[in-house]
Tab-separated table of C-alpha atoms and ligand atoms in Angstrom:
chain	number	residue	atom	x	y	z
A	1	MET	CA	29.004	-106.612	189.243
A	2	THR	CA	27.885	-103.606	187.181
A	3	ASN	CA	29.932	-102.033	184.387
A	4	LEU	CA	30.143	-98.962	186.615
A	5	GLU	CA	31.711	-100.925	189.464
A	6	ARG	CA	34.106	-102.653	187.093
A	7	SER	CA	35.183	-99.338	185.563
A	8	LEU	CA	36.213	-98.068	188.995
A	9	LYS	CA	38.545	-100.978	189.631
A	10	LYS	CA	40.538	-101.414	186.440
A	11	LYS	CA	43.781	-103.293	186.729
A	12	GLY	CA	46.814	-101.061	187.142
A	13	ARG	CA	44.691	-97.958	187.804
A	14	ARG	CA	43.940	-95.950	190.953
A	15	ALA	CA	40.740	-97.550	192.347
A	16	ASN	CA	37.621	-95.429	192.833
A	17	SER	CA	38.721	-92.572	190.629
A	18	VAL	CA	36.550	-91.305	187.805
A	19	ALA	CA	36.615	-88.406	185.371
A	20	VAL	CA	33.288	-86.980	184.149
A	21	ILE	CA	33.946	-85.507	180.725
A	22	GLY	CA	31.652	-83.599	178.367
A	23	ALA	CA	31.831	-85.805	175.296
A	24	ILE	CA	30.396	-83.534	172.601
A	25	PHE	CA	29.450	-79.829	172.885
A	26	GLY	CA	28.581	-79.422	176.577
A	27	ASP	CA	25.379	-79.336	178.653
A	28	GLU	CA	25.163	-83.113	178.481
A	29	GLY	CA	24.461	-83.419	182.214
A	30	LYS	CA	27.931	-83.570	183.791
A	31	GLY	CA	26.699	-81.739	186.898
A	32	ARG	CA	23.901	-84.145	187.760
A	33	ILE	CA	26.132	-87.163	187.036
A	34	THR	CA	28.824	-85.778	189.372
A	35	ASP	CA	26.183	-85.151	192.039
A	36	GLU	CA	24.895	-88.724	191.708
A	37	LEU	CA	28.371	-90.262	191.742
A	38	THR	CA	29.114	-88.313	194.927
A	39	GLU	CA	26.033	-89.860	196.516
A	40	TYR	CA	27.060	-93.286	195.194
A	41	PHE	CA	30.499	-93.127	196.823
A	42	LEU	CA	29.229	-91.667	200.097
A	43	LYS	CA	27.154	-94.801	200.642
A	44	LYS	CA	30.412	-96.676	201.198
A	45	TYR	CA	33.006	-94.030	202.060
A	46	LYS	CA	33.104	-91.271	204.634
A	47	ARG	CA	34.675	-88.798	202.275
A	48	VAL	CA	34.772	-88.129	198.539
A	49	ILE	CA	36.654	-85.475	196.612
A	50	VAL	CA	35.079	-83.671	193.677
A	51	TYR	CA	37.869	-81.925	191.803
A	52	ARG	CA	37.337	-79.314	189.061
A	53	ASP	CA	40.388	-78.768	186.901
A	54	ASN	CA	39.257	-76.495	184.072
A	55	GLY	CA	37.051	-73.590	183.064
A	56	GLY	CA	35.451	-71.068	185.381
A	57	SER	CA	32.270	-69.047	185.428
A	58	ASN	CA	31.536	-70.004	181.801
A	59	ALA	CA	30.295	-73.413	183.005
A	60	GLY	CA	26.687	-74.103	183.955
A	61	HIS	CA	26.136	-77.432	185.680
A	62	THR	CA	22.592	-78.140	186.823
A	63	ILE	CA	21.996	-80.118	189.977
A	64	SER	CA	18.768	-80.665	191.852
A	65	MET	CA	17.547	-81.844	195.234
A	66	ASN	CA	14.033	-82.144	196.660
A	67	GLY	CA	12.502	-80.344	193.699
A	68	LYS	CA	14.900	-77.392	193.891
A	69	LYS	CA	17.589	-76.851	191.318
A	70	ILE	CA	20.574	-74.638	190.646
A	71	GLY	CA	23.000	-74.051	187.799
A	72	LEU	CA	26.495	-74.084	189.275
A	73	HIS	CA	29.208	-72.123	187.506
A	74	GLN	CA	32.434	-72.242	189.462
A	75	ILE	CA	31.544	-74.594	192.315
A	76	GLY	CA	31.881	-78.369	191.842
A	77	SER	CA	28.692	-80.430	191.734
A	78	GLY	CA	29.348	-82.410	194.934
A	79	ILE	CA	28.544	-79.317	196.992
A	80	LEU	CA	25.170	-80.559	198.290
A	81	HIS	CA	26.728	-83.530	200.106
A	82	LYS	CA	28.093	-83.601	203.617
A	83	GLY	CA	31.313	-85.627	203.467
A	84	CYS	CA	32.278	-84.229	200.087
A	85	VAL	CA	35.304	-81.988	199.603
A	86	VAL	CA	34.930	-79.811	196.519
A	87	VAL	CA	38.293	-78.672	195.184
A	88	LEU	CA	38.657	-75.882	192.643
A	89	GLY	CA	42.032	-76.639	191.097
A	90	LYS	CA	44.994	-74.779	189.703
A	91	GLY	CA	43.765	-75.337	186.139
A	92	MET	CA	40.667	-73.225	186.735
A	93	VAL	CA	40.244	-69.492	186.284
A	94	ILE	CA	38.199	-68.154	189.192
A	95	HIS	CA	36.295	-64.918	189.646
A	96	PRO	CA	36.528	-64.432	193.432
A	97	ILE	CA	33.573	-62.050	193.828
A	98	ASP	CA	31.291	-64.250	191.727
A	99	LEU	CA	32.472	-67.266	193.696
A	100	LEU	CA	31.365	-65.797	197.021
A	101	ASP	CA	28.035	-64.771	195.477
A	102	GLU	CA	27.591	-68.289	194.149
A	103	ILE	CA	28.239	-69.758	197.616
A	104	GLU	CA	25.475	-67.513	198.981
A	105	GLU	CA	23.176	-68.577	196.161
A	106	VAL	CA	23.649	-72.291	196.944
A	107	LYS	CA	22.793	-71.594	200.585
A	108	ARG	CA	19.755	-69.520	199.624
A	109	VAL	CA	18.267	-71.957	197.091
A	110	PHE	CA	18.575	-75.008	199.333
A	111	GLY	CA	18.071	-73.257	202.667
A	112	PHE	CA	21.472	-74.093	204.165
A	113	LYS	CA	23.084	-72.115	206.941
A	114	ASN	CA	26.475	-73.489	205.887
A	115	LEU	CA	27.575	-75.350	202.790
A	116	PRO	CA	27.153	-79.113	203.371
A	117	ALA	CA	30.435	-79.896	201.549
A	118	LYS	CA	33.827	-78.421	202.320
A	119	LEU	CA	35.033	-76.046	199.616
A	120	MET	CA	38.768	-75.686	198.962
A	121	VAL	CA	40.246	-73.396	196.326
A	122	ASP	CA	43.819	-73.948	195.162
A	123	GLU	CA	45.914	-70.862	195.920
A	124	MET	CA	47.516	-71.433	192.504
A	125	ALA	CA	44.213	-71.055	190.605
A	126	VAL	CA	44.356	-68.162	188.164
A	127	LEU	CA	42.205	-65.132	188.850
A	128	ASN	CA	39.455	-64.160	186.474
A	129	LEU	CA	38.621	-60.518	187.076
A	130	ASP	CA	36.449	-57.718	185.772
A	131	THR	CA	39.508	-56.506	183.840
A	132	HIS	CA	39.480	-59.727	181.816
A	133	ARG	CA	35.777	-59.384	181.176
A	134	ALA	CA	36.173	-55.773	180.079
A	135	PHE	CA	38.989	-56.715	177.706
A	136	GLU	CA	36.906	-59.491	176.181
A	137	LEU	CA	34.017	-57.094	175.646
A	138	ALA	CA	36.379	-54.551	174.079
A	139	LEU	CA	37.562	-57.250	171.673
A	140	LYS	CA	33.984	-58.240	170.961
A	141	SER	CA	33.003	-54.661	170.230
A	142	ARG	CA	35.387	-54.688	167.278
A	143	GLY	CA	32.720	-56.810	165.587
A	144	GLN	CA	33.473	-58.483	162.316
A	145	LYS	CA	37.161	-57.721	162.511
A	146	THR	CA	37.569	-60.228	165.320
A	147	LEU	CA	35.119	-62.963	164.468
A	148	GLY	CA	36.563	-65.318	167.044
A	149	SER	CA	35.833	-63.156	170.032
A	150	GLN	CA	32.155	-63.048	169.075
A	151	ALA	CA	31.858	-66.574	170.436
A	152	ALA	CA	33.089	-65.558	173.889
A	153	THR	CA	30.764	-65.723	176.888
A	154	GLY	CA	31.736	-62.285	178.200
A	155	ARG	CA	33.143	-63.950	181.326
A	156	GLY	CA	36.754	-63.142	180.389
A	157	ILE	CA	37.827	-66.766	180.434
A	158	SER	CA	40.259	-66.686	177.514
A	159	PRO	CA	42.039	-63.478	178.654
A	160	SER	CA	42.605	-65.132	182.061
A	161	TYR	CA	44.129	-68.178	180.408
A	162	ALA	CA	46.082	-65.932	178.039
A	163	ASP	CA	47.674	-64.243	181.080
A	164	VAL	CA	49.385	-67.554	181.823
A	165	ILE	CA	50.784	-67.836	178.303
A	166	PHE	CA	51.840	-64.182	178.317
A	167	ARG	CA	53.688	-64.859	181.580
A	168	PHE	CA	51.709	-62.485	183.795
A	169	PRO	CA	48.983	-64.523	185.482
A	170	VAL	CA	47.516	-63.255	188.731
A	171	ARG	CA	46.647	-66.048	191.113
A	172	MET	CA	44.480	-66.551	194.198
A	173	ARG	CA	47.527	-66.345	196.393
A	174	ASP	CA	48.481	-62.967	194.901
A	175	LEU	CA	45.130	-61.614	195.991
A	176	LEU	CA	45.742	-62.852	199.531
A	177	SER	CA	49.368	-61.714	199.701
A	178	GLU	CA	50.741	-58.707	201.585
A	179	ASP	CA	51.562	-56.940	198.354
A	180	TRP	CA	48.179	-57.601	196.735
A	181	LYS	CA	47.476	-53.952	195.967
A	182	GLY	CA	50.773	-53.610	194.094
A	183	ILE	CA	50.247	-56.789	192.049
A	184	LEU	CA	46.602	-56.176	191.198
A	185	GLY	CA	47.163	-52.476	190.632
A	186	GLU	CA	49.799	-53.335	188.047
A	187	HIS	CA	47.406	-55.844	186.527
A	188	TYR	CA	44.718	-53.143	186.214
A	189	ASP	CA	47.161	-50.726	184.565
A	190	LEU	CA	48.166	-53.335	182.014
A	191	TYR	CA	44.564	-54.117	181.077
A	192	LYS	CA	43.758	-50.415	180.957
A	193	GLU	CA	46.480	-50.018	178.335
A	194	LEU	CA	45.416	-53.103	176.399
A	195	ILE	CA	41.834	-51.849	176.276
A	196	PHE	CA	42.991	-48.346	175.402
A	197	GLY	CA	44.845	-49.945	172.488
A	198	LEU	CA	41.488	-51.234	171.285
A	199	GLY	CA	40.189	-47.670	171.375
A	200	MET	CA	38.185	-47.840	174.596
A	201	ASP	CA	38.244	-46.495	178.122
A	202	CYS	CA	38.229	-49.530	180.397
A	203	ALA	CA	36.537	-47.757	183.298
A	204	THR	CA	33.296	-47.286	181.368
A	205	ILE	CA	32.935	-50.859	180.126
A	206	LYS	CA	30.072	-52.729	181.727
A	207	VAL	CA	30.977	-56.277	182.697
A	208	LYS	CA	28.870	-59.303	183.528
A	209	ARG	CA	28.548	-60.432	187.117
A	210	PHE	CA	26.910	-63.426	188.762
A	211	ASN	CA	23.245	-62.798	189.529
A	212	SER	CA	23.450	-59.033	189.204
A	213	GLU	CA	23.161	-56.310	186.626
A	214	ASP	CA	26.152	-55.652	184.391
A	215	MET	CA	28.433	-53.188	186.159
A	216	GLU	CA	31.077	-50.711	185.120
A	217	LEU	CA	34.658	-51.807	185.700
A	218	GLY	CA	35.386	-48.305	187.012
A	219	SER	CA	38.659	-46.778	188.162
A	220	LYS	CA	41.653	-48.616	189.606
A	221	ARG	CA	40.544	-47.477	193.040
A	222	LYS	CA	37.080	-48.938	192.571
A	223	PHE	CA	38.559	-52.170	191.201
A	224	LEU	CA	40.863	-52.570	194.201
A	225	ASP	CA	38.159	-51.567	196.687
A	226	SER	CA	35.818	-54.259	195.385
A	227	LEU	CA	38.551	-56.865	195.887
A	228	GLU	CA	39.487	-55.542	199.316
A	229	MET	CA	35.922	-56.111	200.447
A	230	ILE	CA	36.085	-59.848	199.801
A	231	ARG	CA	39.672	-60.730	200.730
A	232	GLU	CA	38.892	-61.648	204.345
A	233	GLU	CA	35.903	-63.763	203.440
A	234	LEU	CA	37.834	-65.544	200.710
A	235	LYS	CA	40.633	-66.644	203.060
A	236	GLU	CA	38.403	-69.305	204.567
A	237	TYR	CA	38.389	-71.168	201.236
A	238	VAL	CA	41.887	-70.760	199.794
A	239	PHE	CA	44.627	-73.299	200.528
A	240	PRO	CA	47.867	-74.668	199.129
A	241	MET	CA	46.453	-77.892	197.647
A	242	ASN	CA	49.553	-79.798	196.618
A	243	GLU	CA	50.227	-81.763	199.841
A	244	TYR	CA	46.544	-82.301	200.465
A	245	ILE	CA	45.915	-83.844	197.043
A	246	LYS	CA	49.054	-85.970	197.358
A	247	LYS	CA	47.907	-87.376	200.699
A	248	GLU	CA	44.363	-88.056	199.535
A	249	TRP	CA	45.384	-89.554	196.187
A	250	ASN	CA	47.599	-91.991	198.085
A	251	SER	CA	44.702	-92.962	200.362
A	252	SER	CA	41.509	-94.815	199.453
A	253	THR	CA	39.342	-91.679	199.246
A	254	PRO	CA	37.248	-91.744	196.047
A	255	PHE	CA	37.969	-88.970	193.532
A	256	ILE	CA	35.547	-87.558	190.968
A	257	PHE	CA	37.144	-85.224	188.443
A	258	GLU	CA	34.363	-83.034	187.132
A	259	LYS	CA	35.396	-81.478	183.840
A	260	ALA	CA	33.717	-78.360	182.441
A	261	GLN	CA	32.717	-77.617	178.822
A	262	ALA	CA	33.358	-80.539	176.436
A	263	ILE	CA	35.859	-82.077	174.060
A	264	GLY	CA	34.100	-80.544	171.043
A	265	LEU	CA	34.754	-77.144	172.640
A	266	ASP	CA	38.435	-77.780	173.318
A	267	SER	CA	40.449	-75.348	171.200
A	268	ARG	CA	42.546	-78.198	169.805
A	269	TRP	CA	39.717	-80.595	168.888
A	270	GLY	CA	36.699	-78.405	168.214
A	271	VAL	CA	36.129	-75.945	165.375
A	272	TYR	CA	36.766	-72.217	165.552
A	273	PRO	CA	35.437	-69.846	166.675
A	274	ASP	CA	33.112	-71.837	168.926
A	275	VAL	CA	35.769	-73.200	171.231
A	276	SER	CA	36.791	-72.574	174.812
A	277	ALA	CA	40.208	-71.693	176.214
A	278	SER	CA	40.666	-74.447	178.775
A	279	ASN	CA	41.759	-78.051	178.415
A	280	CYS	CA	38.496	-80.018	178.241
A	281	CYS	CA	40.157	-83.442	178.043
A	282	LEU	CA	41.329	-86.044	180.540
A	283	ASP	CA	44.967	-84.920	180.432
A	284	GLY	CA	44.116	-81.463	181.825
A	285	ILE	CA	43.870	-83.140	185.231
A	286	THR	CA	47.590	-83.948	185.223
A	287	TYR	CA	48.395	-80.268	184.768
A	288	SER	CA	45.937	-78.980	187.350
A	289	THR	CA	47.234	-81.324	190.054
A	290	GLU	CA	50.845	-80.512	189.156
A	291	GLY	CA	51.395	-84.122	188.110
A	292	ILE	CA	50.330	-85.616	191.434
A	293	VAL	CA	47.414	-87.237	189.660
A	294	ASP	CA	48.724	-88.717	186.443
A	295	ALA	CA	45.486	-88.727	184.439
A	296	ASN	CA	46.588	-92.070	182.959
A	297	ASP	CA	46.068	-93.602	186.416
A	298	ILE	CA	42.416	-92.546	186.656
A	299	SER	CA	40.368	-95.723	186.535
A	300	ALA	CA	37.089	-94.671	184.926
A	301	ARG	CA	36.772	-92.028	182.198
A	302	PHE	CA	33.109	-91.258	181.621
A	303	GLY	CA	32.073	-89.352	178.530
A	304	VAL	CA	28.596	-87.882	178.976
A	305	ILE	CA	26.357	-87.688	175.891
A	306	LYS	CA	22.812	-86.642	175.162
A	307	SER	CA	21.694	-89.983	173.802
A	308	THR	CA	19.651	-89.387	170.686
A	309	TYR	CA	20.790	-85.914	169.702
A	310	THR	CA	23.358	-83.173	170.165
A	311	SER	CA	22.718	-79.512	170.895
A	312	SER	CA	25.054	-76.688	170.096
A	313	VAL	CA	25.388	-72.931	170.388
A	314	GLY	CA	27.366	-70.713	168.064
A	315	LYS	CA	28.217	-70.581	164.378
A	316	ARG	CA	29.392	-74.160	164.174
A	317	GLN	CA	27.968	-76.042	161.182
A	318	ILE	CA	27.358	-79.630	162.214
A	319	PRO	CA	27.111	-82.212	159.403
A	320	THR	CA	24.163	-83.909	161.122
A	321	PHE	CA	21.845	-80.908	161.668
A	322	MET	CA	18.303	-82.172	162.233
A	323	GLU	CA	15.423	-81.197	159.945
A	324	GLU	CA	13.864	-78.063	161.494
A	325	LYS	CA	10.362	-79.579	161.974
A	326	TYR	CA	11.843	-82.265	164.228
A	327	ALA	CA	14.414	-79.949	165.803
A	328	LYS	CA	11.724	-77.511	166.909
A	329	GLN	CA	9.681	-80.107	168.735
A	330	LEU	CA	12.775	-81.543	170.410
A	331	ARG	CA	13.958	-78.072	171.425
A	332	ASP	CA	10.661	-77.441	173.215
A	333	ASP	CA	10.547	-80.872	174.873
A	334	ALA	CA	14.150	-80.735	176.082
A	335	HIS	CA	14.232	-76.969	176.800
A	336	GLU	CA	17.077	-76.451	174.358
A	337	TYR	CA	17.156	-72.663	174.606
A	338	GLY	CA	20.129	-70.669	175.878
A	339	THR	CA	19.956	-70.295	179.650
A	340	THR	CA	20.842	-66.616	179.640
A	341	THR	CA	20.026	-65.552	176.082
A	342	GLY	CA	16.876	-67.611	175.452
A	343	ARG	CA	18.268	-68.235	171.965
A	344	PRO	CA	17.194	-71.504	170.317
A	345	ARG	CA	20.071	-73.985	170.320
A	346	ASP	CA	21.005	-75.862	167.156
A	347	ILE	CA	19.927	-79.492	167.208
A	348	ALA	CA	21.681	-82.331	165.392
A	349	TYR	CA	21.548	-86.105	165.204
A	350	LEU	CA	24.071	-88.047	167.235
A	351	ASP	CA	27.276	-88.190	165.212
A	352	LEU	CA	29.352	-91.283	165.949
A	353	GLU	CA	32.078	-90.293	163.509
A	354	MET	CA	32.656	-87.195	165.630
A	355	LEU	CA	32.115	-88.965	168.953
A	356	ARG	CA	34.651	-91.669	168.086
A	357	TYR	CA	37.215	-88.945	167.482
A	358	PHE	CA	36.332	-87.078	170.690
A	359	CYS	CA	36.563	-90.302	172.739
A	360	LYS	CA	40.028	-90.918	171.319
A	361	VAL	CA	41.529	-87.462	171.854
A	362	GLY	CA	39.624	-86.759	175.063
A	363	GLY	CA	40.513	-89.995	176.854
A	364	ILE	CA	36.968	-91.402	177.181
A	365	GLU	CA	36.529	-95.124	177.924
A	366	GLU	CA	32.955	-95.298	179.194
A	367	LEU	CA	29.725	-93.597	178.131
A	368	VAL	CA	26.913	-92.114	180.204
A	369	PHE	CA	23.675	-91.865	178.200
A	370	THR	CA	21.591	-88.907	179.422
A	371	HIS	CA	18.280	-87.659	177.989
A	372	MET	CA	17.112	-91.151	177.012
A	373	ASP	CA	13.574	-89.777	177.536
A	374	ILE	CA	13.936	-87.501	174.512
A	375	ILE	CA	12.609	-90.048	172.052
A	376	TYR	CA	9.861	-90.044	169.418
A	377	LYS	CA	7.794	-92.651	167.616
A	378	ARG	CA	10.084	-92.781	164.625
A	379	ASP	CA	13.428	-94.415	163.869
A	380	VAL	CA	16.408	-93.012	165.717
A	381	LYS	CA	18.824	-91.663	163.113
A	382	VAL	CA	22.482	-91.997	164.042
A	383	CYS	CA	25.394	-90.906	161.869
A	384	VAL	CA	27.911	-93.726	161.528
A	385	GLY	CA	30.391	-92.132	159.127
A	386	TYR	CA	31.020	-89.389	156.554
A	387	LYS	CA	31.305	-89.320	152.781
A	388	ARG	CA	32.923	-86.720	150.601
A	389	GLY	CA	31.679	-87.323	147.065
A	390	LYS	CA	31.888	-91.078	146.661
A	391	GLU	CA	34.783	-91.518	149.080
A	392	LYS	CA	34.525	-92.244	152.782
A	393	THR	CA	36.050	-89.531	154.909
A	394	TYR	CA	36.389	-88.728	158.602
A	395	TYR	CA	36.031	-86.037	161.275
A	396	ARG	CA	38.686	-83.364	161.380
A	397	PRO	CA	38.571	-80.221	163.548
A	398	ASP	CA	38.242	-78.003	160.495
A	399	GLN	CA	35.019	-76.180	159.619
A	400	LYS	CA	35.797	-76.122	155.874
A	401	HIS	CA	36.291	-79.882	155.849
A	402	LEU	CA	33.079	-80.486	157.791
A	403	GLU	CA	31.034	-78.323	155.424
A	404	ASN	CA	31.902	-80.709	152.619
A	405	VAL	CA	31.085	-84.013	154.238
A	406	LYS	CA	27.788	-85.904	154.019
A	407	PRO	CA	26.699	-88.053	156.918
A	408	ILE	CA	25.938	-91.739	156.448
A	409	TYR	CA	22.988	-92.637	158.663
A	410	LYS	CA	21.842	-95.824	160.287
A	411	ARG	CA	18.303	-96.066	161.607
A	412	LEU	CA	17.656	-97.782	164.907
A	413	LYS	CA	14.324	-98.660	166.504
A	414	TYR	CA	12.790	-96.283	169.032
A	415	TRP	CA	11.866	-97.224	172.597
A	416	SER	CA	9.160	-96.104	174.997
A	417	LYS	CA	10.176	-93.468	177.519
A	418	GLU	CA	7.240	-94.434	179.738
A	419	ASP	CA	8.599	-97.972	179.858
A	420	LEU	CA	12.099	-96.738	180.618
A	421	LYS	CA	10.825	-94.638	183.514
A	422	LYS	CA	9.340	-97.744	185.106
A	423	CYS	CA	12.631	-99.655	185.084
A	424	GLU	CA	15.002	-99.611	187.992
A	425	ARG	CA	17.493	-102.046	186.570
A	426	TYR	CA	19.267	-102.196	183.264
A	427	ILE	CA	18.315	-105.811	182.582
A	428	ASN	CA	14.655	-104.798	182.593
A	429	ILE	CA	14.862	-102.025	180.039
A	430	GLN	CA	13.355	-102.470	176.604
A	431	LYS	CA	15.375	-104.352	174.009
A	432	GLU	CA	15.304	-101.357	171.624
A	433	ALA	CA	16.861	-99.044	174.243
A	434	LYS	CA	19.500	-101.661	175.037
A	435	ASP	CA	20.242	-102.202	171.343
A	436	PHE	CA	20.793	-98.461	170.922
A	437	ILE	CA	23.146	-98.276	173.899
A	438	GLN	CA	25.089	-101.337	172.805
A	439	PHE	CA	25.350	-100.068	169.233
A	440	VAL	CA	26.714	-96.639	170.229
A	441	SER	CA	29.170	-98.208	172.670
A	442	LYS	CA	30.411	-100.759	170.147
A	443	GLU	CA	30.859	-98.126	167.426
A	444	THR	CA	32.890	-95.919	169.764
A	445	GLY	CA	34.841	-98.683	171.507
A	446	THR	CA	33.480	-97.681	174.919
A	447	THR	CA	31.564	-99.338	177.762
A	448	PRO	CA	28.120	-98.045	178.786
A	449	VAL	CA	27.833	-97.303	182.513
A	450	MET	CA	24.755	-95.174	183.205
A	451	VAL	CA	21.442	-94.154	181.657
A	452	THR	CA	19.284	-91.205	182.671
A	453	TYR	CA	15.696	-90.569	181.595
A	454	GLY	CA	14.945	-87.285	183.371
A	455	PRO	CA	16.749	-84.501	185.220
A	456	ASP	CA	16.082	-85.720	188.782
A	457	ARG	CA	18.401	-87.712	190.982
A	458	SER	CA	16.222	-90.807	190.854
A	459	ASP	CA	15.925	-90.804	187.047
A	460	THR	CA	19.048	-92.931	186.663
A	461	ILE	CA	19.787	-96.559	185.885
A	462	LEU	CA	23.234	-98.033	186.470
A	463	ILE	CA	24.486	-100.454	183.842
B	1	LIG	P1	26.287	-79.836	182.139
B	1	LIG	O1	26.788	-78.484	181.767
B	1	LIG	O2	26.896	-80.943	181.345
B	1	LIG	O3	26.337	-80.118	183.615
B	1	LIG	O4	24.730	-79.871	181.766
B	1	LIG	P2	23.641	-78.703	182.043
B	1	LIG	O5	23.214	-78.788	183.449
B	1	LIG	O6	24.131	-77.401	181.521
B	1	LIG	O7	22.489	-79.139	181.032
B	1	LIG	C1	21.810	-80.313	181.151
B	1	LIG	C2	20.305	-80.020	181.152
B	1	LIG	O8	19.584	-81.199	180.880
B	1	LIG	C3	19.829	-79.539	182.507
B	1	LIG	O9	18.776	-78.635	182.335
B	1	LIG	C4	19.340	-80.809	183.176
B	1	LIG	O10	18.366	-80.593	184.164
B	1	LIG	C5	18.781	-81.565	181.992
B	1	LIG	N1	18.899	-83.021	182.084
B	1	LIG	C6	19.939	-83.741	182.570
B	1	LIG	N2	19.720	-85.055	182.387
B	1	LIG	C7	18.524	-85.171	181.762
B	1	LIG	C8	17.765	-86.286	181.274
B	1	LIG	O11	18.140	-87.448	181.382
B	1	LIG	N3	16.581	-85.994	180.643
B	1	LIG	C9	16.134	-84.714	180.504
B	1	LIG	N4	14.981	-84.531	179.871
B	1	LIG	N5	16.824	-83.647	180.942
B	1	LIG	C10	17.999	-83.880	181.561
B	2	LIG	MG1	26.077	-76.651	181.164
């Protein structure tokens, strides 16, 4: 039996349930792992549920099929599989117009008449609208006075989540209700005043949209008209999900919980300002399913890591930043440039001090090692702990603390990526690659379950 199979059948846990969690700073390959796990389950089961519980259009999960690829934002990564039900849960913030555009994009890229998977959106999911995006841009335009908002994606994610805390969220079901114009009109007026308070006229702010030019938010009339145009089409996808999830969770249907962003971006465990507003950890699933799925019952909890390095966007100062001559080469080989901005991403050595912490607070029990093909003919440097002066210290989610720590490195032997690409089974992979995997797992108290050595579906070895 493989470690993967064992992880799905832990004693006292709900069999065939797995969470796919970003273990460090995101873009580790959660999308492709979710896609492959969907395929894995569909070999044995007629149906599988891929459930997204956090984030929204700020995510970018790459999946590929027959040489074509797409970066999914709001749609779960099981979408290419017939037999899969993709659920967008209550814990997400969803831009309805972008969602419909994204559905069209999936069909266009892969040449589908209809989506292969069934897509179901929880009527309780919070709306993410152009108003939120305009407000975020207004905050951003204040520049240095609001450093934190500079890190925002412009997708209005944190204002949508803030609506919930401020006690005025607008939800999918509000948009589909009889009184939708009243509710969303009031919402527009509120954001107009908030933005006016920041010294701007909301109507003239240009907001980001999926696959199109930035567009002006415009008047209340324009805002409501744009929503009216999609209400009918949206109805096909929006459902009350509570009973459905309860029934399926109590059946033998496999569940894959595909998390967005990563634990290092969670506002509680990452460092400001480069954090996201949603819950990026295992326990967010309990909230999104209204407690039907107690996240403690989920059998497997996969943390996805880029094996030999970490990439990061933003101001964050990582103790293990790589020397620029090596970082540059790696950046080119692994295409570590911002997808929309083209900006070079920061590159750092794998930091086990940090990863240990993220595994603990994020609920990770297994590791998926992606990007094992990003390897060079020199020792693999891995940070095993921190020092502050002569004393040993530890990771804390505090930028000031992290600026004063010095990493302690261990050097491990490199492996051959050509060799790895020839292996179909874990037992056949090179000793050096195995030693690396075993070392990282032991140091973090986790079990290794998968290795990938390229972005395609077949570039995977189960452990
Ligand atoms: P996610 O946000 O965690 O789903 O990850 P992204 O899709 O944003 O980023 C992962 C990137 O790495 C994508 O461009 C993938 O095609 C690519 N990728 C995934 N796995 C591998 C791998 O094993 N090796 C290489 N070289 N690239 C990979
Ligand atoms: Mg991504």
